[in-house]
């Protein structure tokens, strides 16, 4: 099992390096999602052999060392590739630890049943609420000798899509108004989170009580739009980043990060 894990980490790290060098970045769809799955699978295999600190950037570094003789162009992007690996791994590690703990509880609950099966509802909650990718649930279940109720999971996903479609008219209208409100101010955000974890930027717009604002009073909830941000927006089963924005005159606690248009 250790040998399999080590080989998976090595192979996935090499694939990650070449994908990012070719211009692919982690995303929630398309080839970006393939990259994100490869990266998260490497992190998972590291977790299975006891790696709790970040390690992926170091393995990616070694993979680049081994490749530069034949692919010298990959050396030019070494630092950027390592930053992408480090940022994505740090975000996923907390999700992984919590998700696997909850999955262990499901294993304990279902271990005495005749089916030895992970219910589709549990698999869906682990993904939708806690961000544990379904492909990892399948992999862990197989290693424990459990099957997974995929039909139940698919039904839950379809029900979620139906709920989203039912809410889309109101939600889209709200989004449209909000986007237009900020667009009128010329507000856009550049995402810098793959290069750094903190940055100095400019607040381009404020929102409070569904309207733009000139200032936020102490203890008031509101929205900030930044010209550039390291905060990752919610999406793909991953919650929006939390953190702090500090100015000369105050401190803003970031409870959530959402994307509206640009």
Coordinates of N, CA and C in Angstrom, one line a residue, residues 6 64-65 123 134 203 214:
X6 N 3.2 5.9 -2.9 CA 4.4 6.7 -3.3 C 4.4 6.8 -4.8
X64 N 10.2 18.1 -11.6 CA 10.8 19.1 -12.6 C 12.3 18.9 -12.8
X65 N 13.0 18.6 -11.6 CA 14.4 18.3 -11.7 C 14.6 17.1 -12.7
X123 N -22.9 10.0 0.7 CA -21.9 10.4 -0.2 C -22.2 11.8 -0.8
X134 N -16.5 13.0 -4.8 CA -17.1 11.6 -4.8 C -16.2 10.6 -5.3
X203 N -9.7 48.8 -2.4 CA -11.2 48.5 -2.3 C -11.8 49.4 -3.4
X214 N -20.7 54.2 0.8 CA -19.5 54.9 0.8 C -18.6 54.4 2.0

